[in-house]
C-alpha positions as protocol buffer text, in pm:
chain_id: "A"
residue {
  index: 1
  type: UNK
  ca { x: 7099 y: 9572 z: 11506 }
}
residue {
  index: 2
  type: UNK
  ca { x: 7303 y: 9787 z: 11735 }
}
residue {
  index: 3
  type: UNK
  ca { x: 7578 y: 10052 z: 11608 }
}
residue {
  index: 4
  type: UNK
  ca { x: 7921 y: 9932 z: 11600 }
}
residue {
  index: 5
  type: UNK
  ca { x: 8151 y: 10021 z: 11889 }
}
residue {
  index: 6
  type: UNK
  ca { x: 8475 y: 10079 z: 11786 }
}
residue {
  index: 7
  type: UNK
  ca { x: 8788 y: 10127 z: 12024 }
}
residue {
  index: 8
  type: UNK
  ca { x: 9112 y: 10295 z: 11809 }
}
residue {
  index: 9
  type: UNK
  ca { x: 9427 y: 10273 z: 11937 }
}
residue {
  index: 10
  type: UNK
  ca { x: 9636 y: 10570 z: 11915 }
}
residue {
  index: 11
  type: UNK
  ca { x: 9508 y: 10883 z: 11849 }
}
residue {
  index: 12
  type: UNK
  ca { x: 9750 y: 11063 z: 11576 }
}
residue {
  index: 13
  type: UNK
  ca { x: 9594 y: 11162 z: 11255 }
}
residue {
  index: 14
  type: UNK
  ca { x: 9492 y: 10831 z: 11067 }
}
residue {
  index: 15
  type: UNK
  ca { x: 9294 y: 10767 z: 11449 }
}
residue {
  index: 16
  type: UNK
  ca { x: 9134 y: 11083 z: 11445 }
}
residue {
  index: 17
  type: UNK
  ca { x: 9018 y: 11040 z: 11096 }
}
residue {
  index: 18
  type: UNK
  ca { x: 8869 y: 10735 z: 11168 }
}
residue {
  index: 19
  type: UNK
  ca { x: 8645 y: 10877 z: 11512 }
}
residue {
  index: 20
  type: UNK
  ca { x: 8592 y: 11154 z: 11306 }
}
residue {
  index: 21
  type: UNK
  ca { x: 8401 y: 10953 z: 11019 }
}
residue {
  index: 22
  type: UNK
  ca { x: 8244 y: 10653 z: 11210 }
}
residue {
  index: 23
  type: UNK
  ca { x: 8145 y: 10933 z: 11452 }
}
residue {
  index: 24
  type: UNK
  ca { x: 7919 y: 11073 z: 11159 }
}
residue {
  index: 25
  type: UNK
  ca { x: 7826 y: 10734 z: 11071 }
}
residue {
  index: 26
  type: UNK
  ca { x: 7667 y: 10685 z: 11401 }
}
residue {
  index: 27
  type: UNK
  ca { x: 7882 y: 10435 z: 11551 }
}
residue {
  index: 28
  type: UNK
  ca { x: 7988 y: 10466 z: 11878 }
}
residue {
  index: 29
  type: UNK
  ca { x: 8411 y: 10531 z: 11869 }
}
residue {
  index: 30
  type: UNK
  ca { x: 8625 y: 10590 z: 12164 }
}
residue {
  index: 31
  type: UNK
  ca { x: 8980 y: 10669 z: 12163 }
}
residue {
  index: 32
  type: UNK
  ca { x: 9253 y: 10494 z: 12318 }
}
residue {
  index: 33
  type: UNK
  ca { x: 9565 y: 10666 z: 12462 }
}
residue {
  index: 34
  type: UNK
  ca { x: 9852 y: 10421 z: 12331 }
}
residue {
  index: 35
  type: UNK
  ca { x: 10060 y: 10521 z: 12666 }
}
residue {
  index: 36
  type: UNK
  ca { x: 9801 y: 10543 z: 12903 }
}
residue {
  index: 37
  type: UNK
  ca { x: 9717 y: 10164 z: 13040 }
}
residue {
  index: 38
  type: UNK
  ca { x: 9566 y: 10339 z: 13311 }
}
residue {
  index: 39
  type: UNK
  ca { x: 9249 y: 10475 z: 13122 }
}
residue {
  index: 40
  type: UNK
  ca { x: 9176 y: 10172 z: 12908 }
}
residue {
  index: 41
  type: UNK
  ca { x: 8907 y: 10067 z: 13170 }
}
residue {
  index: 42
  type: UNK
  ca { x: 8734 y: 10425 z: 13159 }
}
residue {
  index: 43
  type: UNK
  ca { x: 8524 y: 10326 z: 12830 }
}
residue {
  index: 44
  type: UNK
  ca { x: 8241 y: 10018 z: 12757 }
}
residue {
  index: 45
  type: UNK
  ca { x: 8430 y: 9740 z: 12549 }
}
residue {
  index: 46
  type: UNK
  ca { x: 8396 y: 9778 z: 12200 }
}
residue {
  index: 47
  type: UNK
  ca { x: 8328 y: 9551 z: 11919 }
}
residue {
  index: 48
  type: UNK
  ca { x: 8697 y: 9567 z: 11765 }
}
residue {
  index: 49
  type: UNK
  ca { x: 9012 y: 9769 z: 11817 }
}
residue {
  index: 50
  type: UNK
  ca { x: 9169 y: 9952 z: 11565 }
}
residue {
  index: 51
  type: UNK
  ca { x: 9534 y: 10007 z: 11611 }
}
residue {
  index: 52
  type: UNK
  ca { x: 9647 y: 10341 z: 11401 }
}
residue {
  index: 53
  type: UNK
  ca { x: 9946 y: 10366 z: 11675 }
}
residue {
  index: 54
  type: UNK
  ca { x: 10286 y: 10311 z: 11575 }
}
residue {
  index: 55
  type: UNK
  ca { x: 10533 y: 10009 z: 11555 }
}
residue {
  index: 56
  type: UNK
  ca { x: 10631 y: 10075 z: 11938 }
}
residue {
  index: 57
  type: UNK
  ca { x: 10283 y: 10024 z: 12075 }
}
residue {
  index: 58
  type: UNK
  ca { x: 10154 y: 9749 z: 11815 }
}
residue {
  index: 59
  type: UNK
  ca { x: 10266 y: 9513 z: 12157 }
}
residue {
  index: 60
  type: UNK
  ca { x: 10012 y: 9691 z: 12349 }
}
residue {
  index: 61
  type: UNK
  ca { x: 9773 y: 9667 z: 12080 }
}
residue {
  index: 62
  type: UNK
  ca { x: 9766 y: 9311 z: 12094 }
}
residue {
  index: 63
  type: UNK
  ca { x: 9768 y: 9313 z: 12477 }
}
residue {
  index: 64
  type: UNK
  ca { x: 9484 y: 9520 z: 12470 }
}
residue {
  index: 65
  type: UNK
  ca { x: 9301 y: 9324 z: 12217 }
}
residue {
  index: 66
  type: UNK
  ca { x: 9359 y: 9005 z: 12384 }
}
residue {
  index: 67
  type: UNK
  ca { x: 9227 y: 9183 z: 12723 }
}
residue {
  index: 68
  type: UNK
  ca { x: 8897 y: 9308 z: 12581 }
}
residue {
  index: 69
  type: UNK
  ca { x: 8876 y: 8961 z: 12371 }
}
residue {
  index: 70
  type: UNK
  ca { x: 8759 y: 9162 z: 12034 }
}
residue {
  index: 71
  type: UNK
  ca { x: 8917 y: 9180 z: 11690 }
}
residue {
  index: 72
  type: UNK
  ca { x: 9241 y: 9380 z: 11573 }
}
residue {
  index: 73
  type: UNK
  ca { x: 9257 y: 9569 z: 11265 }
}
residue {
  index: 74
  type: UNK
  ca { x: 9625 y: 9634 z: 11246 }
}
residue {
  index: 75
  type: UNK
  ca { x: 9695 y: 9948 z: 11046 }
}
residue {
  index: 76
  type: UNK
  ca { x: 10041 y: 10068 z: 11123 }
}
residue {
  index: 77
  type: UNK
  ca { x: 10288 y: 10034 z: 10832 }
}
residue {
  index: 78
  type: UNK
  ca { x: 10669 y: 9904 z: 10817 }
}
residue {
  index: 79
  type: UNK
  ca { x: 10615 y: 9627 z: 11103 }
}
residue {
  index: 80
  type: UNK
  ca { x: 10930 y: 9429 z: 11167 }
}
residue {
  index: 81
  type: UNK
  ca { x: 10936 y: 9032 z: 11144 }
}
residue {
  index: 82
  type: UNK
  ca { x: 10923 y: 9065 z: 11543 }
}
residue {
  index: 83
  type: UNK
  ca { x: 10590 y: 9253 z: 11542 }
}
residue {
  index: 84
  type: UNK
  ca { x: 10433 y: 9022 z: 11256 }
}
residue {
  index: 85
  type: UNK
  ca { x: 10531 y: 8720 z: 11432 }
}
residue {
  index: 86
  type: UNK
  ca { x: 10331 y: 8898 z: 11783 }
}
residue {
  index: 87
  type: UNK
  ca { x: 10031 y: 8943 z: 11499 }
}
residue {
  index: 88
  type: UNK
  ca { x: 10023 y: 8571 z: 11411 }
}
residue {
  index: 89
  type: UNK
  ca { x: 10052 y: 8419 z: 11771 }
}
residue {
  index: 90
  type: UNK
  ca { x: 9741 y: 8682 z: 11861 }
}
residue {
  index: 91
  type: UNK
  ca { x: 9560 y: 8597 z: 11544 }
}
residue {
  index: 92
  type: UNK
  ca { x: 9554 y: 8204 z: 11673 }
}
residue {
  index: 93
  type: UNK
  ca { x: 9306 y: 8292 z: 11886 }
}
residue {
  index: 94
  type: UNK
  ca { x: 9152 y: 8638 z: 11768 }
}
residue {
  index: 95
  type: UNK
  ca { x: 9055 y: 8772 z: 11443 }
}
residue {
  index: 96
  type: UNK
  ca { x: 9345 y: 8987 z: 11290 }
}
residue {
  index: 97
  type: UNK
  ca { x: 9290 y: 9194 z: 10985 }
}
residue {
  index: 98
  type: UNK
  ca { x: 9688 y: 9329 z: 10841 }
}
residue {
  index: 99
  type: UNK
  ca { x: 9600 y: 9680 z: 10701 }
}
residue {
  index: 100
  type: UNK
  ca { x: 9883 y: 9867 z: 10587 }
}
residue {
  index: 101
  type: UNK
  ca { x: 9660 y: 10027 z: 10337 }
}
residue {
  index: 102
  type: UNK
  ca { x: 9302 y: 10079 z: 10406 }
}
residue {
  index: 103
  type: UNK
  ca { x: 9202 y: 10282 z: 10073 }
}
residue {
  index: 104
  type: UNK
  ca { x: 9009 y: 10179 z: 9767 }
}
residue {
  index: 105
  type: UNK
  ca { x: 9219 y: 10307 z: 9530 }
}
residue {
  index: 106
  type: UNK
  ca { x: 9537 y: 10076 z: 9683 }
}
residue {
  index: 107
  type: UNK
  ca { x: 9296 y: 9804 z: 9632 }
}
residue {
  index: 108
  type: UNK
  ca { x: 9178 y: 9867 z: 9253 }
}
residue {
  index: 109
  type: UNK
  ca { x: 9540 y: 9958 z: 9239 }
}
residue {
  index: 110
  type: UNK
  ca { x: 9673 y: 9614 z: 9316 }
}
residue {
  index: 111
  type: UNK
  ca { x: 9371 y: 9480 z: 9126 }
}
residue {
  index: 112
  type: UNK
  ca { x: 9471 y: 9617 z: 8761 }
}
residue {
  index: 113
  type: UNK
  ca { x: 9838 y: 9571 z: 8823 }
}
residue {
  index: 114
  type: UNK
  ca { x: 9750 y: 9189 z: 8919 }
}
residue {
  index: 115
  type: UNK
  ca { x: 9563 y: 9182 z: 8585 }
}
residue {
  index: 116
  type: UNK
  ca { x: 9797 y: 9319 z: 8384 }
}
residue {
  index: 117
  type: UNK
  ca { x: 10067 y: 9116 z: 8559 }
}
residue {
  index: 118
  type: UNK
  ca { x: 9874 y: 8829 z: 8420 }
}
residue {
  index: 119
  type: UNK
  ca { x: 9798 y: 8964 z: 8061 }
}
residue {
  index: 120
  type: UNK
  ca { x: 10193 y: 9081 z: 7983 }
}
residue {
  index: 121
  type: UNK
  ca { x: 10331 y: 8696 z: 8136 }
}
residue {
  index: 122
  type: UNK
  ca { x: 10066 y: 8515 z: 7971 }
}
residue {
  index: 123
  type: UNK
  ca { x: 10155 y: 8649 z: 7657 }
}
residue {
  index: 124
  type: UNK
  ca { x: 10538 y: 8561 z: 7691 }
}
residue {
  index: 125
  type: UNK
  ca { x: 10464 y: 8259 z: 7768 }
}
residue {
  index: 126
  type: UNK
  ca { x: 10256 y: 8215 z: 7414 }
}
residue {
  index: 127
  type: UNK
  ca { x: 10603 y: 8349 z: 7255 }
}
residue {
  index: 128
  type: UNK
  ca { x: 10526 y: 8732 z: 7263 }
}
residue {
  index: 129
  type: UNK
  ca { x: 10915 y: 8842 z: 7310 }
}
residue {
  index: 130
  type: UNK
  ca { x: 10935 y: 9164 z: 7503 }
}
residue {
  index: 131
  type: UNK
  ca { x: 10578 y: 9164 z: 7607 }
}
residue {
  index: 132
  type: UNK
  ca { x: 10681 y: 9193 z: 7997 }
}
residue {
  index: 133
  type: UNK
  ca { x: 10806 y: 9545 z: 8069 }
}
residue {
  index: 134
  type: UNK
  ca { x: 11031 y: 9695 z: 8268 }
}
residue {
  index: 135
  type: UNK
  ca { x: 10848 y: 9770 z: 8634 }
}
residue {
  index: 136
  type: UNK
  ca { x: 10950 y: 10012 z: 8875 }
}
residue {
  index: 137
  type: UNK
  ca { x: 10758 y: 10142 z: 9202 }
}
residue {
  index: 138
  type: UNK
  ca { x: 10801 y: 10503 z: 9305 }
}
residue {
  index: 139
  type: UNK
  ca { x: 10626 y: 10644 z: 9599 }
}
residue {
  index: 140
  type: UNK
  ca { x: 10623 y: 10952 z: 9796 }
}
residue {
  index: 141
  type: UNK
  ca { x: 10530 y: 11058 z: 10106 }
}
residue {
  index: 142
  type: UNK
  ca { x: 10568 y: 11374 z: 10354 }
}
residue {
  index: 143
  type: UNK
  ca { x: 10937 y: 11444 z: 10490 }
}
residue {
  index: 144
  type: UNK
  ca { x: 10789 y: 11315 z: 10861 }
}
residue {
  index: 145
  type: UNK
  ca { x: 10772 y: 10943 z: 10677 }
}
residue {
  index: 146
  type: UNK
  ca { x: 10993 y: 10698 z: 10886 }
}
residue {
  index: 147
  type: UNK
  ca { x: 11084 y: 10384 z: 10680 }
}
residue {
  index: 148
  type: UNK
  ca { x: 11128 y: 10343 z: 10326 }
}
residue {
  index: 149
  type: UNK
  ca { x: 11063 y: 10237 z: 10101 }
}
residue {
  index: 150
  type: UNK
  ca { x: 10680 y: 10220 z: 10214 }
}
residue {
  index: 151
  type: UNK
  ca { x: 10523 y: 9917 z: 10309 }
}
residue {
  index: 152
  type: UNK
  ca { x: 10294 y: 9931 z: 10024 }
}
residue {
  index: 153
  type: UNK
  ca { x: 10558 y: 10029 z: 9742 }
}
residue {
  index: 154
  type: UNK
  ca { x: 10710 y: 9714 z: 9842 }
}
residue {
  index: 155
  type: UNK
  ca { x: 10344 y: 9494 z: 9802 }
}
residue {
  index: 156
  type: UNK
  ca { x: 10343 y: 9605 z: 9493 }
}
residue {
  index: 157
  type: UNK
  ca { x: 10703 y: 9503 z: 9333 }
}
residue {
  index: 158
  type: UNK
  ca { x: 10583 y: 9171 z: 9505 }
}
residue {
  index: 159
  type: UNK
  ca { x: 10237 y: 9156 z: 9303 }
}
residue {
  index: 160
  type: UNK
  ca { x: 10468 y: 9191 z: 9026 }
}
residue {
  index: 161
  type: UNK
  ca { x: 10705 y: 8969 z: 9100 }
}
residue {
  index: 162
  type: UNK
  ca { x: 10477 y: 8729 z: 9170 }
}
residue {
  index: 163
  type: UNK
  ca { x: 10279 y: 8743 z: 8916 }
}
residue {
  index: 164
  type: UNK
  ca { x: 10528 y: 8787 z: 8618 }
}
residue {
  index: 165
  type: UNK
  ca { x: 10832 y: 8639 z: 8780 }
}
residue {
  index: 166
  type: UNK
  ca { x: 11036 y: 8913 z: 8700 }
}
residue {
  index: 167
  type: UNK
  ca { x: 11151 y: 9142 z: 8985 }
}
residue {
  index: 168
  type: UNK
  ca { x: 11118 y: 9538 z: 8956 }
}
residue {
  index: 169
  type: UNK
  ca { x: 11428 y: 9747 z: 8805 }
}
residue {
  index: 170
  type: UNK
  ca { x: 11381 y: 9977 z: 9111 }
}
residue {
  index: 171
  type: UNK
  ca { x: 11172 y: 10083 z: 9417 }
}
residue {
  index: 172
  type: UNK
  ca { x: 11258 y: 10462 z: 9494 }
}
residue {
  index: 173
  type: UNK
  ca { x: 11118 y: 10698 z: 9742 }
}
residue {
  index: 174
  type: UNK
  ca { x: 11088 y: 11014 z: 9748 }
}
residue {
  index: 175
  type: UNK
  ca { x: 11034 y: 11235 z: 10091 }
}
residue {
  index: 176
  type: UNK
  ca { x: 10895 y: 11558 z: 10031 }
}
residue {
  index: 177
  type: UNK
  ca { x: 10550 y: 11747 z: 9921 }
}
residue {
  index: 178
  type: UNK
  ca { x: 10244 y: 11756 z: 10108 }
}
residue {
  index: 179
  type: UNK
  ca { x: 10065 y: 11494 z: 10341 }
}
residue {
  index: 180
  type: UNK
  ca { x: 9934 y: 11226 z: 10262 }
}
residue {
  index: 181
  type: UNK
  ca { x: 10105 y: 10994 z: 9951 }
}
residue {
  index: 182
  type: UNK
  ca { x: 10169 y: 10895 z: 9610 }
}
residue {
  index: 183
  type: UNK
  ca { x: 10202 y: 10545 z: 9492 }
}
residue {
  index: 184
  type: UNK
  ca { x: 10320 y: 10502 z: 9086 }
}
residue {
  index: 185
  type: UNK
  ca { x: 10375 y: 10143 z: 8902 }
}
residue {
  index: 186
  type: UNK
  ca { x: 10588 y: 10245 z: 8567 }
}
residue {
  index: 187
  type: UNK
  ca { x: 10568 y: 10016 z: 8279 }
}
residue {
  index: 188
  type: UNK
  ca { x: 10792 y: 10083 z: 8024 }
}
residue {
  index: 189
  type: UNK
  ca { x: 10847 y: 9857 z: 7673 }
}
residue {
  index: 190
  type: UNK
  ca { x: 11094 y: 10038 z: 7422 }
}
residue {
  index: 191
  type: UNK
  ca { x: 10809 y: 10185 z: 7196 }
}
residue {
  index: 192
  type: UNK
  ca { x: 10578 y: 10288 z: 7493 }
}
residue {
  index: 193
  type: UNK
  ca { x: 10498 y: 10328 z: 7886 }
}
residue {
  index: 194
  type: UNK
  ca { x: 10220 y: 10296 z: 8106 }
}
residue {
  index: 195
  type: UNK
  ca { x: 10159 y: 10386 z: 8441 }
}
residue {
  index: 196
  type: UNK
  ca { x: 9905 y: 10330 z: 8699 }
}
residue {
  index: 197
  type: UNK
  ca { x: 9899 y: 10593 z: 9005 }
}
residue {
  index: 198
  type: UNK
  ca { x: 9719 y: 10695 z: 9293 }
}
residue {
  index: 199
  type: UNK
  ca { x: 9721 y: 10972 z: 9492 }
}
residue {
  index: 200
  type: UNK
  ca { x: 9563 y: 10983 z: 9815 }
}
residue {
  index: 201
  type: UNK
  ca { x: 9459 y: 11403 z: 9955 }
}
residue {
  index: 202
  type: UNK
  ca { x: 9312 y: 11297 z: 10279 }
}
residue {
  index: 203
  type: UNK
  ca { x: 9314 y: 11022 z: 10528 }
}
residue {
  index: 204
  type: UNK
  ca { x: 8954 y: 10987 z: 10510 }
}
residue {
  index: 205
  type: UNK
  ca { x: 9027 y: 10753 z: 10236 }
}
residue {
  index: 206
  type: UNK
  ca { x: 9219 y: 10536 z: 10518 }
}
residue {
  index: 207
  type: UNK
  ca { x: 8936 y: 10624 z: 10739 }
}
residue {
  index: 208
  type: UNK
  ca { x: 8646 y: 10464 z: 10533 }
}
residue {
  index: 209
  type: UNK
  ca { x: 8836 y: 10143 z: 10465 }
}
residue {
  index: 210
  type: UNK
  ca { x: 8918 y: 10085 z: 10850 }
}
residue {
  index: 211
  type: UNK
  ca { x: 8562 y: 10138 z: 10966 }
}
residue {
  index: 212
  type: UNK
  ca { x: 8465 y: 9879 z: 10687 }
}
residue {
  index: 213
  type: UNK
  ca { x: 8700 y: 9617 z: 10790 }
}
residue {
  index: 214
  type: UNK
  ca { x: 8640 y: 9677 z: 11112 }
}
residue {
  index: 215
  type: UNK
  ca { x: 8267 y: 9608 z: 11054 }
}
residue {
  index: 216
  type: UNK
  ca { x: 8364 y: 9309 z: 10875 }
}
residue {
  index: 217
  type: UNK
  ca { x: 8574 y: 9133 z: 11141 }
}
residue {
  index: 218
  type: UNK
  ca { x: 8353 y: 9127 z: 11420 }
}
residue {
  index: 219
  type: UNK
  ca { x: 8244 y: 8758 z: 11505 }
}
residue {
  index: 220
  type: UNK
  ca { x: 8462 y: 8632 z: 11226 }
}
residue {
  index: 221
  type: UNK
  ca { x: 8701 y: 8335 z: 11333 }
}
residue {
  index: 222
  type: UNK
  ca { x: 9038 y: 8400 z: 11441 }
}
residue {
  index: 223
  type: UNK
  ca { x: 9296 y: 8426 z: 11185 }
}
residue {
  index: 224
  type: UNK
  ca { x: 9487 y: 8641 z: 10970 }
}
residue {
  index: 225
  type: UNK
  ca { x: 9303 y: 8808 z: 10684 }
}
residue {
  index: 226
  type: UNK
  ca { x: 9492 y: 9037 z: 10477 }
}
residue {
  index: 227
  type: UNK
  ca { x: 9276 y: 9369 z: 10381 }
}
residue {
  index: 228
  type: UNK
  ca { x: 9280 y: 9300 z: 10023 }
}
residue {
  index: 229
  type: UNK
  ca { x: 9143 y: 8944 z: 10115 }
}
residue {
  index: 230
  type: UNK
  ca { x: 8873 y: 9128 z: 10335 }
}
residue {
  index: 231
  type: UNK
  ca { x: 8791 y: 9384 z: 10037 }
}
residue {
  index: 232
  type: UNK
  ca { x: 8764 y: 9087 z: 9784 }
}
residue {
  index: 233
  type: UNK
  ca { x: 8491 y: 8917 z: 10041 }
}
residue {
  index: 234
  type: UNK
  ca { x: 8337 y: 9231 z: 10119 }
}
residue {
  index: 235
  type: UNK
  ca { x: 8306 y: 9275 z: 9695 }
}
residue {
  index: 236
  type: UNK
  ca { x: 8141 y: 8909 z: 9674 }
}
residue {
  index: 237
  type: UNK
  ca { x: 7858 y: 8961 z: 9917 }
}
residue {
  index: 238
  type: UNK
  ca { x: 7789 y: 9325 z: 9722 }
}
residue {
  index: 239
  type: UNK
  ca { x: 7792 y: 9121 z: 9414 }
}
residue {
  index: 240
  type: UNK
  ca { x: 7560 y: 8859 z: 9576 }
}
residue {
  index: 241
  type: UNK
  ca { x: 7316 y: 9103 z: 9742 }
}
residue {
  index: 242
  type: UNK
  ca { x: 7309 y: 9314 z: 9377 }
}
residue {
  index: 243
  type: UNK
  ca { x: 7221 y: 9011 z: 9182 }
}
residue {
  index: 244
  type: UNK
  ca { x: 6950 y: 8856 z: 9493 }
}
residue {
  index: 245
  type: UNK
  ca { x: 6758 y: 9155 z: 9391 }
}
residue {
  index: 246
  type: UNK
  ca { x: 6750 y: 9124 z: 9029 }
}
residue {
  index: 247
  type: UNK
  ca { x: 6635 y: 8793 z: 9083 }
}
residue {
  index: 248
  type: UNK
  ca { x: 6361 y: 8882 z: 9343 }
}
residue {
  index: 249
  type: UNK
  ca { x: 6063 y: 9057 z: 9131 }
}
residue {
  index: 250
  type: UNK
  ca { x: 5942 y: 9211 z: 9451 }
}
């Protein structure tokens, strides 16, 4: 089976990251100037596109996309209804993975607060007064941060929300410290707290998680797949490929 050919689209720090580590991975990665159209044709067309760029190019993402008829992984944060509804038109036709958060910890992140979500309401409902806490969302990221709060402190007062039906006391942000961010869900009852937090050092993290999904959406139908969505699919076929060989004696 041949390598995987990915073209990224911008070529700022999360992009970098990304050629960096497929690069060592032994794919084939080449980097795409956001605001030069007149060196997109200098490269073989890749597999997908990965769009690290910023909301002002996400346009010429999809243009570019559509061009080279491959898939978009879409990882640039704090997208305005505009841009999303550009996504959605593109993904009618064209596989479109929304990635405002490529790392694994986000994901097990969302997956205990979804559980616990679940636990606290379920027990409220059974009569358990007080069982739901208070939830807040802090995160932080570097000064050069453009939009708050960040597009994945507000995912998670939603996973609340929607899961407990009661909205977050707060989502604050804090700009300042070193690259890359902090994300914090605070529980707090009267006689006890509990928080969940992750801390991401490196955008490797990101890095990883885009050259999976990438991998993942090549020859898929078009749509709109959510990363989370793509991580839970990715998770099954593990599961299914762990359990084919405890099954096969060979």
């Amino acid at each position: 089976m041949p390598e995987l050919a990915i073209g990224v689209f911008g070529a700022g720090r999360l992009g970098r990251a990304i050629h960096r580590t497929a690069t060592a991975e032994g794919a084939f990665v080449h980097l795409y100037d956001a605001w030069r159209p007149d060196q997109w044709d200098a490269a073989p067309v890749p597999d997908v596109l990965v769009d690290c760029s910023a909301p002002a190019a996400v346009a010429q993402a999809v243009a570019l996309s559509a061009r080279l008829g491959v898939p978009l992984v879409e990882c640039v944060s704090g997208l305005d209804e505009e841009r999303l509804r550009l996504l959605d038109a593109h993904a009618a036709g064209t596989p479109v993975v929304l990635a405002p958060n490529l790392s694994l910890g986000n994901y097990l992140q969302t997956r205990a607060l979804r559980h616990i979500a679940e636990v606290v309401a379920t027990m409220e409902r059974a009569g358990i007064t007080g069982a739901v806490p208070e939830a807040a969302v802090l995160e932080r990221h570097p000064a050069t941060k453009a939009h708050r709060p960040s597009t994945t402190a507000t995912r998670l007062a939603q996973e609340w929300l929607r899961h407990t039906g009661s909205p977050t006391a707060d989502v604050a942000s804090l700009r300042s410290g070193p690259a890359v961010s902090d994300h914090e869900i605070r529980l707090a009852w009267p006689e006890q707290a509990l928080t969940i937090g992750h801390q991401v050092h490196s955008l490797d993290a990101a890095a990883s998680g885009a050259i999976g999904a990438a991998g993942w959406s090549v020859g898929r139908a078009p749509g709109t797949y959510p990363i989370h969505e793509v991580f839970d699919d990715m998770l099954a076929t593990m599961g299914g490929a762990v359990t084919d060989r405890q099954e096969d004696p060979r």
